[in-house]
């Protein structure tokens, strides 16, 4: 029942914004190659999510390592509203869910999470409650959406956490506005301040001025 409710919420939200991550360049650390098949990073932003299983061959999967990194490059800076992740269901049937506990989602203008904004850090799920689909709001601007997880030597993690992590993402959807300088659910309303380049996707509050302008409302020429 909870999964159905989450699906309906995601569906309603998705109708308001564009999936700006679809078919964009993607990267993952340590991609898995098995029996001649490479489970590429691009599998997670190709729009295919009808079969979220290993056998479906539509997921981005990596080797077991101490860190797991996947990102999608939106090509330019976009105004983002929310991010939805569909995990590979095979692993969530039992033991393997502990590979994903503690994951983080960042939005950045580079591929470095240290330069980005943290949208979500998992400290709420357990092996028995980890979801197969997950959505988080993230009202920021950026070019790269980064999934990150780690199991660093010397760090004490909760008992549920496995000692290694990996990527097993079947689809990552990034919803927002395809053009800069617009906001609201249909992305057709210009930012209120004429010299504003990026504004809050819901409120319109300016978050970044066009080149050559500064000030709270970008009213000062430089």
Tab-separated table of N, CA, C and O in Angstrom, residues 16-119:
chain	number	residue	atom	x	y	z
A	16	UNK	N	4.196	17.553	-13.441
A	16	UNK	CA	4.381	18.993	-13.331
A	16	UNK	C	5.740	19.429	-13.851
A	16	UNK	O	5.886	20.567	-14.279
A	17	UNK	N	6.739	18.571	-13.787
A	17	UNK	CA	8.093	18.937	-14.171
A	17	UNK	C	8.639	17.954	-15.202
A	17	UNK	O	8.134	16.849	-15.354
A	18	UNK	N	9.693	18.367	-15.876
A	18	UNK	CA	10.317	17.560	-16.919
A	18	UNK	C	11.460	16.748	-16.318
A	18	UNK	O	12.205	17.241	-15.465
A	19	UNK	N	11.616	15.511	-16.761
A	19	UNK	CA	12.767	14.707	-16.359
A	19	UNK	C	13.982	15.180	-17.149
A	19	UNK	O	14.251	14.709	-18.255
A	20	UNK	N	14.711	16.112	-16.575
A	20	UNK	CA	15.837	16.734	-17.269
A	20	UNK	C	17.091	15.862	-17.256
A	20	UNK	O	18.101	16.209	-17.881
A	21	UNK	N	17.042	14.725	-16.576
A	21	UNK	CA	18.181	13.810	-16.562
A	21	UNK	C	18.099	12.714	-17.618
A	21	UNK	O	19.059	11.960	-17.802
A	22	UNK	N	16.986	12.645	-18.336
A	22	UNK	CA	16.767	11.566	-19.291
A	22	UNK	C	17.777	11.614	-20.440
A	22	UNK	O	17.929	12.646	-21.107
A	23	UNK	N	18.466	10.493	-20.652
A	23	UNK	CA	19.427	10.315	-21.759
A	23	UNK	C	20.604	11.288	-21.696
A	23	UNK	O	21.259	11.543	-22.719
A	24	UNK	N	20.894	11.814	-20.522
A	24	UNK	CA	22.070	12.672	-20.379
A	24	UNK	C	23.310	11.812	-20.087
A	24	UNK	O	23.191	10.667	-19.649
A	25	UNK	N	24.513	12.344	-20.331
A	25	UNK	CA	25.739	11.568	-20.061
A	25	UNK	C	25.821	11.155	-18.591
A	25	UNK	O	25.566	11.960	-17.699
A	26	UNK	N	26.163	9.898	-18.364
A	26	UNK	CA	26.231	9.372	-16.998
A	26	UNK	C	27.545	8.626	-16.787
A	26	UNK	O	28.174	8.140	-17.736
A	27	UNK	N	27.929	8.516	-15.529
A	27	UNK	CA	29.180	7.844	-15.146
A	27	UNK	C	28.946	7.057	-13.873
A	27	UNK	O	28.165	7.478	-13.000
A	28	UNK	N	29.619	5.918	-13.775
A	28	UNK	CA	29.649	5.218	-12.499
A	28	UNK	C	31.028	4.637	-12.255
A	28	UNK	O	31.747	4.273	-13.191
A	29	UNK	N	31.383	4.567	-11.005
A	29	UNK	CA	32.654	3.999	-10.581
A	29	UNK	C	32.580	2.470	-10.638
A	29	UNK	O	31.580	1.872	-10.241
A	30	UNK	N	33.618	1.840	-11.169
A	30	UNK	CA	33.769	0.385	-11.148
A	30	UNK	C	32.563	-0.370	-11.725
A	30	UNK	O	31.921	-1.182	-11.039
A	31	UNK	N	32.197	-0.124	-12.986
A	31	UNK	CA	31.044	-0.827	-13.562
A	31	UNK	C	31.257	-2.335	-13.605
A	31	UNK	O	32.366	-2.812	-13.863
A	32	UNK	N	30.187	-3.074	-13.352
A	32	UNK	CA	30.242	-4.529	-13.382
A	32	UNK	C	30.232	-5.027	-14.819
A	32	UNK	O	29.439	-4.570	-15.646
A	33	UNK	N	31.128	-5.968	-15.122
A	33	UNK	CA	31.127	-6.667	-16.403
A	33	UNK	C	30.948	-8.149	-16.085
A	33	UNK	O	31.781	-8.757	-15.401
A	34	UNK	N	29.850	-8.726	-16.569
A	34	UNK	CA	29.539	-10.118	-16.243
A	34	UNK	C	29.106	-10.863	-17.493
A	34	UNK	O	28.178	-10.436	-18.179
A	35	UNK	N	29.819	-11.935	-17.780
A	35	UNK	CA	29.521	-12.754	-18.959
A	35	UNK	C	29.440	-11.912	-20.226
A	35	UNK	O	28.557	-12.081	-21.063
A	36	UNK	N	30.390	-10.983	-20.345
A	36	UNK	CA	30.478	-10.149	-21.530
A	36	UNK	C	29.525	-8.968	-21.562
A	36	UNK	O	29.522	-8.200	-22.526
A	37	UNK	N	28.699	-8.813	-20.528
A	37	UNK	CA	27.733	-7.714	-20.472
A	37	UNK	C	28.222	-6.659	-19.481
A	37	UNK	O	28.567	-6.979	-18.336
A	38	UNK	N	28.276	-5.408	-19.918
A	38	UNK	CA	28.650	-4.298	-19.041
A	38	UNK	C	27.379	-3.583	-18.587
A	38	UNK	O	26.547	-3.199	-19.417
A	39	UNK	N	27.247	-3.409	-17.281
A	39	UNK	CA	26.068	-2.749	-16.722
A	39	UNK	C	26.368	-1.254	-16.594
A	39	UNK	O	26.722	-0.758	-15.537
A	40	UNK	N	26.223	-0.563	-17.717
A	40	UNK	CA	26.665	0.819	-17.862
A	40	UNK	C	25.879	1.792	-16.974
A	40	UNK	O	24.699	1.561	-16.646
A	41	UNK	N	26.519	2.918	-16.667
A	41	UNK	CA	25.871	3.992	-15.911
A	41	UNK	C	24.642	4.510	-16.640
A	41	UNK	O	23.645	4.893	-16.021
A	42	UNK	N	24.697	4.526	-17.968
A	42	UNK	CA	23.590	5.055	-18.769
A	42	UNK	C	22.322	4.220	-18.656
A	42	UNK	O	21.239	4.683	-19.034
A	43	UNK	N	22.430	3.001	-18.137
A	43	UNK	CA	21.227	2.187	-17.919
A	43	UNK	C	20.273	2.840	-16.924
A	43	UNK	O	19.075	2.542	-16.916
A	44	UNK	N	20.814	3.723	-16.089
A	44	UNK	CA	19.997	4.336	-15.031
A	44	UNK	C	19.381	5.669	-15.432
A	44	UNK	O	18.717	6.313	-14.602
A	45	UNK	N	19.577	6.101	-16.669
A	45	UNK	CA	18.889	7.326	-17.106
A	45	UNK	C	18.376	7.189	-18.544
A	45	UNK	O	18.314	8.151	-19.298
A	46	UNK	N	17.987	5.960	-18.891
A	46	UNK	CA	17.504	5.699	-20.250
A	46	UNK	C	15.990	5.631	-20.346
A	46	UNK	O	15.438	5.364	-21.417
A	47	UNK	N	15.295	5.856	-19.225
A	47	UNK	CA	13.839	5.859	-19.235
A	47	UNK	C	13.197	4.490	-19.146
A	47	UNK	O	11.974	4.380	-19.095
A	48	UNK	N	14.014	3.425	-19.083
A	48	UNK	CA	13.464	2.062	-19.035
A	48	UNK	C	13.357	1.608	-17.573
A	48	UNK	O	14.370	1.459	-16.904
A	49	UNK	N	12.163	1.401	-17.101
A	49	UNK	CA	11.979	0.964	-15.708
A	49	UNK	C	10.833	-0.030	-15.576
A	49	UNK	O	10.233	-0.155	-14.523
A	50	UNK	N	10.561	-0.755	-16.645
A	50	UNK	CA	9.481	-1.743	-16.609
A	50	UNK	C	9.893	-3.017	-15.894
A	50	UNK	O	9.052	-3.760	-15.402
A	51	UNK	N	11.198	-3.286	-15.835
A	51	UNK	CA	11.689	-4.491	-15.188
A	51	UNK	C	12.927	-4.138	-14.378
A	51	UNK	O	14.040	-4.131	-14.898
A	52	UNK	N	12.731	-3.855	-13.099
A	52	UNK	CA	13.812	-3.360	-12.247
A	52	UNK	C	14.509	-4.524	-11.547
A	52	UNK	O	14.614	-4.583	-10.326
A	53	UNK	N	15.017	-5.450	-12.343
A	53	UNK	CA	15.666	-6.644	-11.812
A	53	UNK	C	16.988	-6.875	-12.530
A	53	UNK	O	17.270	-6.294	-13.582
A	54	UNK	N	17.781	-7.747	-11.941
A	54	UNK	CA	19.054	-8.130	-12.552
A	54	UNK	C	18.826	-8.695	-13.949
A	54	UNK	O	19.494	-8.331	-14.911
A	55	UNK	N	17.860	-9.590	-14.067
A	55	UNK	CA	17.607	-10.253	-15.339
A	55	UNK	C	17.128	-9.283	-16.413
A	55	UNK	O	17.284	-9.524	-17.608
A	56	UNK	N	16.522	-8.176	-15.990
A	56	UNK	CA	16.009	-7.214	-16.948
A	56	UNK	C	17.089	-6.522	-17.751
A	56	UNK	O	16.846	-6.024	-18.854
A	57	UNK	N	18.318	-6.460	-17.218
A	57	UNK	CA	19.438	-5.855	-17.922
A	57	UNK	C	19.311	-4.362	-18.125
A	57	UNK	O	19.955	-3.792	-19.013
A	58	UNK	N	18.485	-3.701	-17.307
A	58	UNK	CA	18.225	-2.272	-17.490
A	58	UNK	C	18.761	-1.420	-16.348
A	58	UNK	O	18.377	-0.264	-16.205
A	59	UNK	N	19.648	-1.992	-15.533
A	59	UNK	CA	20.144	-1.285	-14.352
A	59	UNK	C	21.641	-0.995	-14.466
A	59	UNK	O	22.376	-1.725	-15.143
A	60	UNK	N	22.080	0.051	-13.803
A	60	UNK	CA	23.506	0.350	-13.659
A	60	UNK	C	23.996	-0.374	-12.409
A	60	UNK	O	23.464	-0.171	-11.321
A	61	UNK	N	25.004	-1.228	-12.575
A	61	UNK	CA	25.491	-2.051	-11.473
A	61	UNK	C	27.010	-1.950	-11.417
A	61	UNK	O	27.678	-1.950	-12.455
A	62	UNK	N	27.546	-1.869	-10.209
A	62	UNK	CA	28.995	-1.776	-10.041
A	62	UNK	C	29.510	-2.940	-9.203
A	62	UNK	O	28.745	-3.735	-8.649
A	63	UNK	N	30.814	-3.022	-9.109
A	63	UNK	CA	31.464	-4.013	-8.261
A	63	UNK	C	31.325	-3.630	-6.791
A	63	UNK	O	31.060	-2.479	-6.453
A	64	UNK	N	31.546	-4.592	-5.918
A	64	UNK	CA	31.557	-4.333	-4.480
A	64	UNK	C	32.857	-3.623	-4.122
A	64	UNK	O	33.950	-4.153	-4.355
A	65	UNK	N	32.750	-2.417	-3.551
A	65	UNK	CA	33.923	-1.626	-3.201
A	65	UNK	C	33.660	-0.844	-1.921
A	65	UNK	O	32.590	-0.911	-1.336
A	66	UNK	N	34.656	-0.050	-1.517
A	66	UNK	CA	34.506	0.788	-0.321
A	66	UNK	C	33.707	2.057	-0.614
A	66	UNK	O	33.126	2.646	0.293
A	67	UNK	N	33.697	2.475	-1.878
A	67	UNK	CA	32.891	3.631	-2.275
A	67	UNK	C	32.084	3.286	-3.516
A	67	UNK	O	32.478	2.427	-4.316
A	68	UNK	N	30.949	3.946	-3.662
A	68	UNK	CA	30.086	3.765	-4.838
A	68	UNK	C	29.653	5.146	-5.317
A	68	UNK	O	29.066	5.920	-4.553
A	69	UNK	N	29.957	5.465	-6.575
A	69	UNK	CA	29.641	6.780	-7.134
A	69	UNK	C	28.952	6.611	-8.485
A	69	UNK	O	29.408	5.842	-9.339
A	70	UNK	N	27.853	7.313	-8.645
A	70	UNK	CA	27.157	7.400	-9.939
A	70	UNK	C	26.717	8.845	-10.101
A	70	UNK	O	26.262	9.474	-9.148
A	71	UNK	N	26.882	9.382	-11.316
A	71	UNK	CA	26.372	10.737	-11.550
A	71	UNK	C	25.847	10.882	-12.964
A	71	UNK	O	26.194	10.117	-13.857
A	72	UNK	N	24.965	11.861	-13.104
A	72	UNK	CA	24.449	12.240	-14.419
A	72	UNK	C	24.758	13.709	-14.645
A	72	UNK	O	24.638	14.537	-13.723
A	73	UNK	N	25.192	14.027	-15.839
A	73	UNK	CA	25.557	15.388	-16.220
A	73	UNK	C	24.398	16.009	-16.995
A	73	UNK	O	24.071	15.561	-18.101
A	74	UNK	N	23.774	17.028	-16.435
A	74	UNK	CA	22.638	17.685	-17.080
A	74	UNK	C	23.059	18.642	-18.196
A	74	UNK	O	22.223	19.347	-18.753
A	75	UNK	N	24.351	18.700	-18.490
A	75	UNK	CA	24.962	19.507	-19.554
A	75	UNK	C	25.113	20.972	-19.144
A	75	UNK	O	26.127	21.605	-19.422
A	76	UNK	N	24.098	21.528	-18.496
A	76	UNK	CA	24.173	22.903	-18.011
A	76	UNK	C	23.456	22.972	-16.660
A	76	UNK	O	22.846	22.006	-16.213
A	77	UNK	N	23.532	24.121	-16.018
A	77	UNK	CA	22.902	24.286	-14.707
A	77	UNK	C	21.389	24.385	-14.863
A	77	UNK	O	20.889	25.154	-15.681
A	78	UNK	N	20.671	23.598	-14.086
A	78	UNK	CA	19.215	23.564	-14.133
A	78	UNK	C	18.626	23.808	-12.747
A	78	UNK	O	19.261	23.558	-11.731
A	79	UNK	N	17.385	24.257	-12.761
A	79	UNK	CA	16.613	24.396	-11.534
A	79	UNK	C	15.927	23.067	-11.260
A	79	UNK	O	15.148	22.579	-12.084
A	80	UNK	N	16.202	22.488	-10.096
A	80	UNK	CA	15.739	21.143	-9.774
A	80	UNK	C	14.646	21.193	-8.713
A	80	UNK	O	14.703	22.012	-7.785
A	81	UNK	N	13.675	20.316	-8.864
A	81	UNK	CA	12.593	20.219	-7.885
A	81	UNK	C	12.706	18.949	-7.041
A	81	UNK	O	12.732	19.009	-5.820
A	82	UNK	N	12.771	17.791	-7.679
A	82	UNK	CA	12.892	16.552	-6.916
A	82	UNK	C	13.604	15.483	-7.738
A	82	UNK	O	13.730	15.589	-8.962
A	83	UNK	N	14.088	14.482	-7.021
A	83	UNK	CA	14.857	13.383	-7.614
A	83	UNK	C	14.236	12.073	-7.161
A	83	UNK	O	13.960	11.885	-5.971
A	84	UNK	N	14.025	11.166	-8.111
A	84	UNK	CA	13.468	9.851	-7.800
A	84	UNK	C	14.456	8.769	-8.224
A	84	UNK	O	14.989	8.811	-9.337
A	85	UNK	N	14.692	7.812	-7.339
A	85	UNK	CA	15.621	6.715	-7.608
A	85	UNK	C	14.875	5.391	-7.502
A	85	UNK	O	14.164	5.144	-6.520
A	86	UNK	N	15.057	4.539	-8.516
A	86	UNK	CA	14.517	3.187	-8.499
A	86	UNK	C	15.685	2.214	-8.336
A	86	UNK	O	16.532	2.109	-9.211
A	87	UNK	N	15.723	1.535	-7.200
A	87	UNK	CA	16.787	0.576	-6.934
A	87	UNK	C	16.449	-0.785	-7.546
A	87	UNK	O	15.289	-1.106	-7.796
A	88	UNK	N	17.489	-1.583	-7.778
A	88	UNK	CA	17.282	-2.913	-8.321
A	88	UNK	C	16.563	-3.786	-7.291
A	88	UNK	O	17.047	-3.971	-6.172
A	89	UNK	N	15.432	-4.328	-7.648
A	89	UNK	CA	14.585	-5.028	-6.685
A	89	UNK	C	15.165	-6.358	-6.233
A	89	UNK	O	14.899	-6.801	-5.118
A	90	UNK	N	15.946	-7.009	-7.074
A	90	UNK	CA	16.513	-8.297	-6.686
A	90	UNK	C	17.229	-8.197	-5.349
A	90	UNK	O	17.072	-9.026	-4.463
A	91	UNK	N	18.052	-7.154	-5.217
A	91	UNK	CA	18.847	-6.997	-4.015
A	91	UNK	C	18.000	-6.623	-2.798
A	91	UNK	O	18.416	-6.828	-1.667
A	92	UNK	N	16.830	-6.052	-3.010
A	92	UNK	CA	16.022	-5.575	-1.897
A	92	UNK	C	15.122	-6.673	-1.338
A	92	UNK	O	14.395	-6.439	-0.369
A	93	UNK	N	15.170	-7.863	-1.905
A	93	UNK	CA	14.349	-8.946	-1.384
A	93	UNK	C	14.900	-9.483	-0.069
A	93	UNK	O	14.214	-10.174	0.659
A	94	UNK	N	16.149	-9.189	0.225
A	94	UNK	CA	16.719	-9.761	1.438
A	94	UNK	C	18.005	-9.096	1.843
A	94	UNK	O	18.101	-7.875	1.953
A	95	UNK	N	19.038	-9.887	1.949
A	95	UNK	CA	20.296	-9.498	2.575
A	95	UNK	C	20.951	-8.270	1.961
A	95	UNK	O	21.510	-7.435	2.652
A	96	UNK	N	20.865	-8.118	0.642
A	96	UNK	CA	21.678	-7.115	-0.033
A	96	UNK	C	21.251	-5.674	0.195
A	96	UNK	O	21.960	-4.763	-0.196
A	97	UNK	N	20.104	-5.430	0.807
A	97	UNK	CA	19.692	-4.055	1.069
A	97	UNK	C	20.718	-3.312	1.907
A	97	UNK	O	20.828	-2.087	1.825
A	98	UNK	N	21.496	-4.042	2.712
A	98	UNK	CA	22.467	-3.370	3.570
A	98	UNK	C	23.656	-2.797	2.796
A	98	UNK	O	24.475	-2.061	3.345
A	99	UNK	N	23.737	-3.103	1.495
A	99	UNK	CA	24.757	-2.484	0.643
A	99	UNK	C	24.449	-1.019	0.364
A	99	UNK	O	25.334	-0.258	-0.014
A	100	UNK	N	23.198	-0.624	0.507
A	100	UNK	CA	22.762	0.704	0.086
A	100	UNK	C	22.468	1.641	1.252
A	100	UNK	O	22.300	2.841	1.051
A	101	UNK	N	22.379	1.088	2.438
A	101	UNK	CA	22.093	1.916	3.610
A	101	UNK	C	23.155	3.004	3.752
A	101	UNK	O	24.345	2.778	3.559
A	102	UNK	N	22.692	4.207	4.088
A	102	UNK	CA	23.617	5.323	4.293
A	102	UNK	C	23.942	6.115	3.049
A	102	UNK	O	24.807	7.005	3.084
A	103	UNK	N	23.245	5.853	1.943
A	103	UNK	CA	23.561	6.547	0.695
A	103	UNK	C	23.231	8.040	0.777
A	103	UNK	O	22.412	8.469	1.586
A	104	UNK	N	23.858	8.816	-0.089
A	104	UNK	CA	23.642	10.258	-0.159
A	104	UNK	C	23.330	10.675	-1.582
A	104	UNK	O	23.757	10.015	-2.535
A	105	UNK	N	22.603	11.773	-1.714
A	105	UNK	CA	22.320	12.363	-3.018
A	105	UNK	C	22.758	13.823	-2.974
A	105	UNK	O	22.335	14.573	-2.080
A	106	UNK	N	23.597	14.211	-3.922
A	106	UNK	CA	24.115	15.573	-4.006
A	106	UNK	C	23.725	16.210	-5.341
A	106	UNK	O	23.548	15.506	-6.344
A	107	UNK	N	23.667	17.531	-5.336
A	107	UNK	CA	23.590	18.309	-6.572
A	107	UNK	C	24.784	19.245	-6.585
A	107	UNK	O	25.042	19.947	-5.601
A	108	UNK	N	25.517	19.255	-7.683
A	108	UNK	CA	26.757	20.017	-7.748
A	108	UNK	C	26.942	20.602	-9.138
A	108	UNK	O	26.313	20.164	-10.106
A	109	UNK	N	27.813	21.589	-9.237
A	109	UNK	CA	28.194	22.116	-10.547
A	109	UNK	C	29.450	21.436	-11.081
A	109	UNK	O	29.917	21.743	-12.180
A	110	UNK	N	30.004	20.512	-10.285
A	110	UNK	CA	31.140	19.697	-10.707
A	110	UNK	C	30.841	18.247	-10.299
A	110	UNK	O	29.823	17.963	-9.677
A	111	UNK	N	31.759	17.346	-10.606
A	111	UNK	CA	31.581	15.953	-10.216
A	111	UNK	C	32.073	15.679	-8.801
A	111	UNK	O	32.031	14.536	-8.344
A	112	UNK	N	32.489	16.704	-8.103
A	112	UNK	CA	33.015	16.578	-6.735
A	112	UNK	C	31.903	16.872	-5.734
A	112	UNK	O	31.338	17.976	-5.731
A	113	UNK	N	31.591	15.928	-4.849
A	113	UNK	CA	30.524	16.148	-3.875
A	113	UNK	C	30.885	17.250	-2.884
A	113	UNK	O	29.994	17.873	-2.286
A	114	UNK	N	32.173	17.514	-2.719
A	114	UNK	CA	32.591	18.569	-1.795
A	114	UNK	C	32.189	19.946	-2.300
A	114	UNK	O	32.137	20.907	-1.531
A	115	UNK	N	31.921	20.068	-3.593
A	115	UNK	CA	31.492	21.331	-4.183
A	115	UNK	C	29.968	21.426	-4.290
A	115	UNK	O	29.445	22.413	-4.807
A	116	UNK	N	29.276	20.383	-3.831
A	116	UNK	CA	27.843	20.309	-4.054
A	116	UNK	C	26.996	20.564	-2.820
A	116	UNK	O	27.501	20.832	-1.726
A	117	UNK	N	25.694	20.473	-3.032
A	117	UNK	CA	24.699	20.604	-1.961
A	117	UNK	C	24.130	19.229	-1.650
A	117	UNK	O	23.712	18.501	-2.546
A	118	UNK	N	24.122	18.875	-0.378
A	118	UNK	CA	23.560	17.594	0.043
A	118	UNK	C	22.039	17.688	0.035
A	118	UNK	O	21.447	18.488	0.748
A	119	UNK	N	21.414	16.845	-0.775
A	119	UNK	CA	19.949	16.815	-0.835
A	119	UNK	C	19.366	15.805	0.135
A	119	UNK	O	18.282	16.016	0.687
